[in-house]
Amino acid sequence: MARSETYFGRPDASAATQEELTARHVFRDIEDRLKWNTRTSGIQVVVGIKGSGKTELRRYLESRANAYIFNLDADHAFFSQDVSTISGTSGRTKNAIAAILLREFAHRVAKEHSPKVTNALKNAYEASTSMFKNIPKAIDVGIPGVVQLRLGELIKPGVSGVLQDTTNKLVTDVIDALHVAGQPGSILIDDVEDVFDGIEKNPLFLEGIVRAVEEINRRGSNSIHVLMFVKHGHWRAWFDAPKELDRVSDVIGFLTWDHEALVELIAKRIAYRHNIDIQNQSLDVEAMWAKEFSWTGELDDFTRYCTQYCVSGPRDMVVLCNLAGVRAGNDPISRSHIEAILGAYSKGKISSLIADFGDTYPEVNKFVEQVFQGASVRMTGRQLAELIYNRVMITPRVHDEFKDKHWYRYATEQALATTMYQVGVVGLESADGMIYAIEQPNLSDSDLLDGVVCVHPAFRPGLTMKPSSP
């Protein structure tokens, strides 16, 4: 039977079964640094480009945890308030979000689990409701039987004392309930833009959420764990406008992938496809690849040809192999099959810039096409800034298309060149090879301008670029 469009698996981990997750999971270095299971400290906020495996990691951790789990994601978005215009210090936001997260944890877990934990958590929830009634307009009872909190009222000046007392009691009550149950609790926050509507317009509110995550984790020790998974674009918007980033920088980690991990990813998916149990034996990567691919020379050369087109990691690798597999049909997948689908794959990568960065840089995909279409693959950073100036900033038709975009309106051509690095379209040459934002997100404008940049191979076919030297 010819390969289907999902032969190597679905690119979106939210559609995978628990069996698939367990069999195909590739361990990353960040896992050993997470505050999880019995750890009392560690990484609590995982940042990654869309497609880098945040949801897969979250679901894998959940499947292996012996804990009361409370999920917050696109399918479990319990907060209906728009936070785009909510203003206040990240300290007050921290206390409000910590209280809301703990209340919802107590409420949801109490509804779904045994009486051993139900009564204690229910009492914690009801006690916090009574205390919040001391804050004017904080309680919303628009739906009979449903008690919601108005975030804007919780973070107003003058209510900090009640809010802090309520949060302190919630922490104590929830931890005591978990001790009675003899099992820890976990709060997992994914798709943060779906959980907190409008957060893409309010990066300082994201700072408050991160501080709330750190607060609960610090005070909860190994009794309760909170992990949050954040798109690189949202993190970047916060990084550009921080107030208290230094307070929580040590709990933020970046989900990255290298060549070896991507090759292992496909090898494990091939093993799963062929019903080969690799759980209790070492993985023979070359033997697995040989079941679906053919190459001349060394496997490493062939796989590096494949992985060079991956911008964000696993999703790109799966999409690339699925497209090539459909092209090959029943035949072993060769380099010629991969070459044949690069145009369509590359166009997809340009369009998908919106998925990770559209909130932070609206219509950045169109900007990329205007700047790089038919241009040279390799240039100096200053030549890139000049290219942006000539093709966009002093070209009236193009300039008018972007002039109202907040990220473009007041930016210099030098800053926009750095934006092209931040969204992963260009990398910086170094003595050790190319550096991309997913590996080194905090590159300065001067570092980029003084160096040599190359457009990522994944974008070149779709932009009909030509090789050249600066």
mmCIF file of C-alpha atoms in Angstrom, residues 75 244 246 338 352 446 455:
data_model
loop_
_atom_site.group_PDB
_atom_site.id
_atom_site.type_symbol
_atom_site.label_atom_id
_atom_site.label_comp_id
_atom_site.label_asym_id
_atom_site.label_seq_id
_atom_site.Cartn_x
_atom_site.Cartn_y
_atom_site.Cartn_z
ATOM 1 C CA ASP A 75 -9.582 22.325 24.823
ATOM 2 C CA GLU A 244 10.802 41.780 36.214
ATOM 3 C CA ASP A 246 15.378 38.857 35.943
ATOM 4 C CA ILE A 338 12.718 14.901 -1.128
ATOM 5 C CA SER A 352 3.446 28.926 8.748
ATOM 6 C CA SER A 446 25.180 44.747 16.464
ATOM 7 C CA VAL A 455 18.608 32.441 4.742
#
